[in-house]
Amino acid sequence: MASLYVVLSLFMPVLVAYLMVASASNFYNDFDITWGDGRARILNNGQLLTLGLDKASGSGFQSRNQYLFGKIDMQLKLVPGNSAGTVTAYYLSSKGSTWDEIDFEFLGNLSGDPYILHTNVFSQGKGNREQQFYLWFDPTADFHTYSILWNPQRIIFSVDGTPIREFKNLESMGVPFPKNQAMRIYSSLWNADDWATRGGLVKTDWSQAPFTASYRNFNANACVWSNGVSSCGTNSSPSTSRTNSWLSEELDSTSEEKLQWVRKNYMIYNYCTDAKRFPQGFPPECKLS
Ligand SMILES: *[C@@H]1O[C@H](CO)[C@@H](O)[C@H](O)[C@H]1NC(C)=O
């Protein structure tokens, strides 16, 4: 009995540690650092990735896989302190002149002043669908989960499980929807002090460099697209098996209420209410809400 106890107490931590590592994502497997000459780094055996920015350069990475639909989570901890002028972009994008894109961009600020979370959706090369938010927490103090649910019916942006934006498939109203082009995940940290903070009024303070943003716990429930074949089956009617329930996921009434709470309290810009921009009338998707 005593020896069994000794064996268990010796090996349980090893087993538990092994299972945790085996189930966690690994940045070495899923991503490539694409630019920044050593400013982007994968650390802790692939559990952590950091991007750096200094006066000479920013840095970035991209996913190895291309995805055609998915529910993709990443935890980010943004540049702390005086991050004014810096932008951390985290997005999905396809290639070519009529590309599709789903964007999160985090616009830094002076210490204590709020970051802006900027979002956009491009379909077939056309964006102009910005919505911006403040967050209900300090995104530099800790890691938070930023998620994109992308299925054939809708795109939902979420923060810590709270939906902040929904872009529905309104092809029936003539609005193109991203659904035919596979996308990679991209992220970069760069200097945008010509526009990012208070519209470009506040410049990057290079005495604070290097600036660092951190990433962990990447998780993708997604259809991987490779050589014209989807890991989820036929592209036009992806199989909605139990494990791929996200492929038909929609907002339930609780989530819908949370979304309205965010819109009411934290949304600071919505292209759908910016009449100056659309003298000929709002885009069709705006007329719904
Ligand atoms: C930065 O702080 C100012 C002042 O509170 C605010 O108006 C602005 O929206 C904040 N965010 C950015 C990215 O400019």
Short mmCIF file of C-alpha atoms and ligand atoms in Angstrom, two decimals:
data_model
loop_
_atom_site.label_atom_id
_atom_site.label_comp_id
_atom_site.label_asym_id
_atom_site.label_seq_id
_atom_site.Cartn_x
_atom_site.Cartn_y
_atom_site.Cartn_z
CA MET A 1 0.00 0.00 0.00
CA ALA A 2 2.72 2.38 1.03
CA SER A 3 4.72 1.58 -2.10
CA LEU A 4 1.68 2.14 -4.33
CA TYR A 5 1.29 5.52 -2.69
CA VAL A 6 4.94 6.32 -3.34
CA VAL A 7 4.62 5.28 -6.99
CA LEU A 8 1.46 7.36 -7.48
CA SER A 9 2.81 10.42 -5.76
CA LEU A 10 5.97 10.20 -7.82
CA PHE A 11 4.34 9.74 -11.19
CA MET A 12 1.02 11.59 -10.97
CA PRO A 13 2.57 15.04 -11.38
CA VAL A 14 4.53 13.78 -14.38
CA LEU A 15 1.40 12.28 -15.93
CA VAL A 16 -0.67 15.40 -15.28
CA ALA A 17 2.05 17.64 -16.69
CA TYR A 18 2.32 15.43 -19.76
CA LEU A 19 -1.44 15.53 -20.39
CA MET A 20 -1.52 19.30 -20.02
CA VAL A 21 1.32 19.81 -22.46
CA ALA A 22 -0.16 17.31 -24.89
CA SER A 23 -3.51 19.08 -24.99
CA ALA A 24 -2.18 22.63 -25.13
CA SER A 25 -1.36 24.29 -28.41
CA ASN A 26 2.23 24.84 -29.35
CA PHE A 27 3.33 27.94 -31.21
CA TYR A 28 6.19 26.00 -32.80
CA ASN A 29 3.69 23.70 -34.53
CA ASP A 30 0.97 26.15 -35.48
CA PHE A 31 2.75 29.39 -36.42
CA ASP A 32 5.70 30.86 -38.26
CA ILE A 33 7.40 34.08 -37.31
CA THR A 34 7.40 36.03 -40.56
CA TRP A 35 9.20 39.29 -39.87
CA GLY A 36 10.89 41.44 -37.25
CA ASP A 37 14.44 40.07 -37.23
CA GLY A 38 14.43 38.47 -33.77
CA ARG A 39 11.82 40.80 -32.25
CA ALA A 40 9.21 38.03 -32.30
CA ARG A 41 9.99 35.07 -30.07
CA ILE A 42 8.51 31.72 -29.13
CA LEU A 43 9.22 30.91 -25.49
CA ASN A 44 8.43 28.35 -22.75
CA ASN A 45 8.60 25.30 -25.05
CA GLY A 46 6.11 26.84 -27.45
CA GLN A 47 3.53 27.92 -24.84
CA LEU A 48 4.18 31.65 -25.21
CA LEU A 49 4.83 33.97 -28.13
CA THR A 50 5.90 37.58 -27.82
CA LEU A 51 6.03 40.30 -30.45
CA GLY A 52 8.37 43.25 -30.10
CA LEU A 53 8.48 46.76 -31.52
CA ASP A 54 11.27 49.32 -31.39
CA LYS A 55 12.13 52.34 -33.48
CA ALA A 56 13.75 50.22 -36.19
CA SER A 57 11.00 47.61 -36.68
CA GLY A 58 7.92 45.83 -35.48
CA SER A 59 7.35 42.09 -35.86
CA GLY A 60 4.75 39.52 -36.82
CA PHE A 61 3.70 35.92 -37.24
CA GLN A 62 1.22 33.89 -39.26
CA SER A 63 -0.47 30.52 -38.97
CA ARG A 64 0.84 27.55 -40.91
CA ASN A 65 -2.70 26.41 -41.63
CA GLN A 66 -5.26 28.05 -43.80
CA TYR A 67 -8.82 27.83 -42.53
CA LEU A 68 -12.20 27.94 -44.20
CA PHE A 69 -14.50 28.52 -41.22
CA GLY A 70 -13.57 28.06 -37.62
CA LYS A 71 -13.92 29.02 -34.02
CA ILE A 72 -10.55 30.45 -33.17
CA ASP A 73 -9.43 31.60 -29.74
CA MET A 74 -6.24 33.34 -28.74
CA GLN A 75 -5.23 34.90 -25.46
CA LEU A 76 -3.46 38.24 -25.76
CA LYS A 77 -1.83 40.53 -23.25
CA LEU A 78 -1.26 43.90 -24.82
CA VAL A 79 1.62 46.37 -24.60
CA PRO A 80 1.53 47.80 -21.05
CA GLY A 81 2.27 51.31 -19.83
CA ASN A 82 2.59 54.04 -22.41
CA SER A 83 1.58 52.17 -25.56
CA ALA A 84 0.37 55.26 -27.44
CA GLY A 85 1.06 55.04 -31.17
CA THR A 86 1.40 51.25 -31.17
CA VAL A 87 -1.04 48.91 -32.88
CA THR A 88 -1.36 45.20 -32.22
CA ALA A 89 -3.24 43.62 -35.12
CA TYR A 90 -4.70 40.13 -34.86
CA TYR A 91 -6.73 38.98 -37.83
CA LEU A 92 -7.72 36.41 -40.40
CA SER A 93 -7.05 37.16 -44.05
CA SER A 94 -7.02 35.53 -47.47
CA LYS A 95 -4.79 36.62 -50.36
CA GLY A 96 -5.35 38.45 -53.63
CA SER A 97 -7.06 41.65 -54.77
CA THR A 98 -10.54 40.51 -53.71
CA TRP A 99 -9.46 39.20 -50.34
CA ASP A 100 -11.59 38.52 -47.27
CA GLU A 101 -10.49 39.65 -43.83
CA ILE A 102 -11.76 39.60 -40.23
CA ASP A 103 -9.91 42.07 -38.00
CA PHE A 104 -9.16 42.78 -34.39
CA GLU A 105 -6.80 45.74 -33.93
CA PHE A 106 -5.76 47.08 -30.56
CA LEU A 107 -4.85 50.76 -30.54
CA GLY A 108 -2.53 51.66 -27.67
CA ASN A 109 -2.76 54.71 -25.43
CA LEU A 110 -1.02 56.71 -22.75
CA SER A 111 -0.72 54.96 -19.36
CA GLY A 112 -4.13 54.77 -17.74
CA ASP A 113 -6.02 55.86 -20.86
CA PRO A 114 -8.16 53.24 -22.59
CA TYR A 115 -7.09 51.07 -25.49
CA ILE A 116 -9.47 51.00 -28.44
CA LEU A 117 -10.47 47.65 -29.87
CA HIS A 118 -11.03 48.25 -33.56
CA THR A 119 -12.89 45.66 -35.67
CA ASN A 120 -13.57 45.34 -39.38
CA VAL A 121 -14.85 42.81 -41.90
CA PHE A 122 -13.68 42.75 -45.52
CA SER A 123 -15.47 40.70 -48.12
CA GLN A 124 -14.10 40.43 -51.64
CA GLY A 125 -11.64 43.28 -51.06
CA LYS A 126 -14.15 45.72 -49.60
CA GLY A 127 -14.06 46.76 -45.93
CA ASN A 128 -15.29 50.08 -44.57
CA ARG A 129 -17.19 48.27 -41.83
CA GLU A 130 -15.42 49.58 -38.74
CA GLN A 131 -16.76 49.22 -35.26
CA GLN A 132 -14.70 50.31 -32.25
CA PHE A 133 -14.99 49.52 -28.57
CA TYR A 134 -13.48 50.27 -25.21
CA LEU A 135 -12.95 47.21 -23.03
CA TRP A 136 -14.43 46.61 -19.58
CA PHE A 137 -11.00 45.66 -18.18
CA ASP A 138 -7.36 46.69 -18.60
CA PRO A 139 -6.15 44.51 -21.50
CA THR A 140 -2.50 45.03 -20.50
CA ALA A 141 -2.80 43.71 -16.95
CA ASP A 142 -3.47 40.11 -17.89
CA PHE A 143 -4.23 37.71 -20.72
CA HIS A 144 -7.77 37.79 -22.15
CA THR A 145 -9.36 35.61 -24.79
CA TYR A 146 -10.23 37.11 -28.16
CA SER A 147 -12.31 34.85 -30.38
CA ILE A 148 -13.57 34.75 -33.92
CA LEU A 149 -16.44 32.45 -34.77
CA TRP A 150 -16.68 32.21 -38.54
CA ASN A 151 -19.25 29.91 -40.04
CA PRO A 152 -21.29 30.09 -43.27
CA GLN A 153 -24.08 32.08 -41.60
CA ARG A 154 -22.22 34.62 -39.46
CA ILE A 155 -19.04 36.05 -37.99
CA ILE A 156 -19.05 36.70 -34.26
CA PHE A 157 -16.26 38.58 -32.49
CA SER A 158 -16.03 37.79 -28.76
CA VAL A 159 -13.94 38.91 -25.82
CA ASP A 160 -13.70 36.49 -22.87
CA GLY A 161 -16.78 34.74 -24.23
CA THR A 162 -18.82 37.95 -24.47
CA PRO A 163 -19.89 38.69 -28.05
CA ILE A 164 -19.08 42.25 -29.10
CA ARG A 165 -20.01 42.13 -32.78
CA GLU A 166 -21.97 39.99 -35.19
CA PHE A 167 -21.70 40.20 -38.97
CA LYS A 168 -24.42 38.12 -40.54
CA ASN A 169 -24.45 36.48 -43.93
CA LEU A 170 -26.77 38.78 -45.89
CA GLU A 171 -25.96 37.55 -49.35
CA SER A 172 -29.72 37.44 -49.90
CA MET A 173 -29.60 41.26 -49.66
CA GLY A 174 -26.61 41.50 -51.99
CA VAL A 175 -23.92 41.84 -49.30
CA PRO A 176 -20.90 39.66 -50.10
CA PHE A 177 -19.96 37.30 -47.26
CA PRO A 178 -16.54 35.69 -46.73
CA LYS A 179 -17.13 32.05 -47.46
CA ASN A 180 -15.11 30.95 -50.50
CA GLN A 181 -11.56 31.96 -49.62
CA ALA A 182 -9.45 30.24 -47.00
CA MET A 183 -7.70 32.52 -44.53
CA ARG A 184 -4.60 32.41 -42.39
CA ILE A 185 -4.25 33.95 -38.96
CA TYR A 186 -1.88 36.91 -38.85
CA SER A 187 -0.65 39.11 -36.07
CA SER A 188 1.73 42.01 -35.91
CA LEU A 189 2.90 44.77 -33.62
CA TRP A 190 3.80 47.99 -35.39
CA ASN A 191 4.05 51.75 -35.16
CA ALA A 192 0.96 53.63 -36.36
CA ASP A 193 1.39 56.90 -34.54
CA ASP A 194 0.18 58.81 -37.59
CA TRP A 195 -3.40 57.69 -36.77
CA ALA A 196 -3.75 55.24 -33.89
CA THR A 197 -3.99 57.28 -30.70
CA ARG A 198 -6.48 60.14 -30.56
CA GLY A 199 -6.40 60.16 -34.32
CA GLY A 200 -2.60 60.61 -34.48
CA LEU A 201 -2.30 63.41 -31.91
CA VAL A 202 -0.32 61.29 -29.45
CA LYS A 203 2.96 59.94 -30.81
CA THR A 204 4.94 56.86 -29.84
CA ASP A 205 7.38 57.52 -27.00
CA TRP A 206 10.44 55.58 -28.18
CA SER A 207 12.12 55.99 -24.80
CA GLN A 208 9.62 53.27 -23.66
CA ALA A 209 10.77 50.80 -26.34
CA PRO A 210 10.95 47.89 -26.82
CA PHE A 211 7.17 47.41 -26.69
CA THR A 212 5.92 43.86 -26.16
CA ALA A 213 2.62 42.06 -26.76
CA SER A 214 2.18 38.44 -25.62
CA TYR A 215 0.14 35.47 -26.86
CA ARG A 216 -0.81 32.11 -25.38
CA ASN A 217 -3.43 29.34 -25.44
CA PHE A 218 -4.22 29.37 -29.13
CA ASN A 219 -7.14 27.07 -29.88
CA ALA A 220 -8.75 26.43 -33.25
CA ASN A 221 -11.86 24.35 -33.82
CA ALA A 222 -11.67 24.88 -37.51
CA CYS A 223 -11.84 23.46 -40.99
CA VAL A 224 -8.29 23.33 -42.28
CA TRP A 225 -8.06 24.05 -45.98
CA SER A 226 -5.32 22.35 -47.93
CA ASN A 227 -4.97 21.85 -51.69
CA GLY A 228 -8.62 22.59 -52.28
CA VAL A 229 -9.84 20.14 -49.65
CA SER A 230 -11.49 21.00 -46.34
CA SER A 231 -10.82 18.87 -43.28
CA CYS A 232 -14.55 19.28 -42.54
CA GLY A 233 -15.72 17.64 -45.76
CA THR A 234 -17.45 19.17 -48.76
CA ASN A 235 -16.91 22.90 -48.85
CA SER A 236 -20.44 23.84 -49.91
CA SER A 237 -22.16 21.82 -47.21
CA PRO A 238 -19.69 21.19 -44.40
CA SER A 239 -20.78 18.30 -42.25
CA THR A 240 -22.19 19.59 -39.01
CA SER A 241 -21.13 16.75 -36.81
CA ARG A 242 -21.33 17.05 -33.08
CA THR A 243 -17.70 18.10 -32.76
CA ASN A 244 -18.24 20.83 -35.33
CA SER A 245 -21.35 22.32 -33.71
CA TRP A 246 -19.71 25.75 -34.10
CA LEU A 247 -20.39 25.44 -37.84
CA SER A 248 -24.03 26.29 -37.18
CA GLU A 249 -23.61 28.17 -33.91
CA GLU A 250 -25.64 31.34 -33.42
CA LEU A 251 -26.23 33.77 -30.57
CA ASP A 252 -28.70 32.52 -27.97
CA SER A 253 -30.80 35.03 -26.04
CA THR A 254 -28.26 35.33 -23.21
CA SER A 255 -25.45 36.05 -25.67
CA GLU A 256 -27.67 38.47 -27.56
CA GLU A 257 -28.24 40.37 -24.29
CA LYS A 258 -24.50 40.49 -23.62
CA LEU A 259 -23.91 41.82 -27.13
CA GLN A 260 -26.45 44.58 -26.52
CA TRP A 261 -24.78 45.38 -23.19
CA VAL A 262 -21.44 45.85 -24.96
CA ARG A 263 -22.99 47.93 -27.74
CA LYS A 264 -24.74 50.16 -25.27
CA ASN A 265 -21.84 50.67 -22.85
CA TYR A 266 -18.60 50.14 -24.76
CA MET A 267 -19.12 50.79 -28.45
CA ILE A 268 -17.52 54.13 -29.38
CA TYR A 269 -17.77 53.99 -33.17
CA ASN A 270 -20.11 52.27 -35.58
CA TYR A 271 -19.92 52.80 -39.34
CA CYS A 272 -23.63 52.07 -39.47
CA THR A 273 -24.41 55.30 -37.62
CA ASP A 274 -21.81 57.51 -39.35
CA ALA A 275 -24.07 59.36 -41.77
CA LYS A 276 -21.27 61.66 -42.98
CA ARG A 277 -19.52 58.70 -44.49
CA PHE A 278 -22.49 57.44 -46.43
CA PRO A 279 -24.20 60.43 -48.04
CA GLN A 280 -25.85 58.08 -50.54
CA GLY A 281 -27.32 55.99 -47.73
CA PHE A 282 -26.04 53.29 -45.41
CA PRO A 283 -24.80 49.92 -46.66
CA PRO A 284 -27.62 47.32 -46.77
CA GLU A 285 -26.37 45.38 -43.71
CA CYS A 286 -26.83 48.54 -41.60
CA LYS A 287 -30.53 48.76 -42.28
CA LEU A 288 -31.20 45.64 -40.24
CA SER A 289 -30.07 46.85 -36.83
C1 LIG B 1 -6.97 57.26 -25.50
O1 LIG B 1 -7.41 58.08 -24.45
C2 LIG B 1 -8.19 59.19 -24.87
C3 LIG B 1 -8.50 60.04 -23.65
O2 LIG B 1 -9.19 59.29 -22.68
C4 LIG B 1 -9.45 58.69 -25.57
O3 LIG B 1 -10.18 59.79 -26.07
C5 LIG B 1 -9.08 57.74 -26.72
O4 LIG B 1 -10.25 57.17 -27.26
C6 LIG B 1 -8.18 56.64 -26.18
N1 LIG B 1 -7.79 55.63 -27.14
C7 LIG B 1 -7.12 55.85 -28.27
C8 LIG B 1 -6.65 54.65 -28.99
O5 LIG B 1 -6.91 56.94 -28.73
#
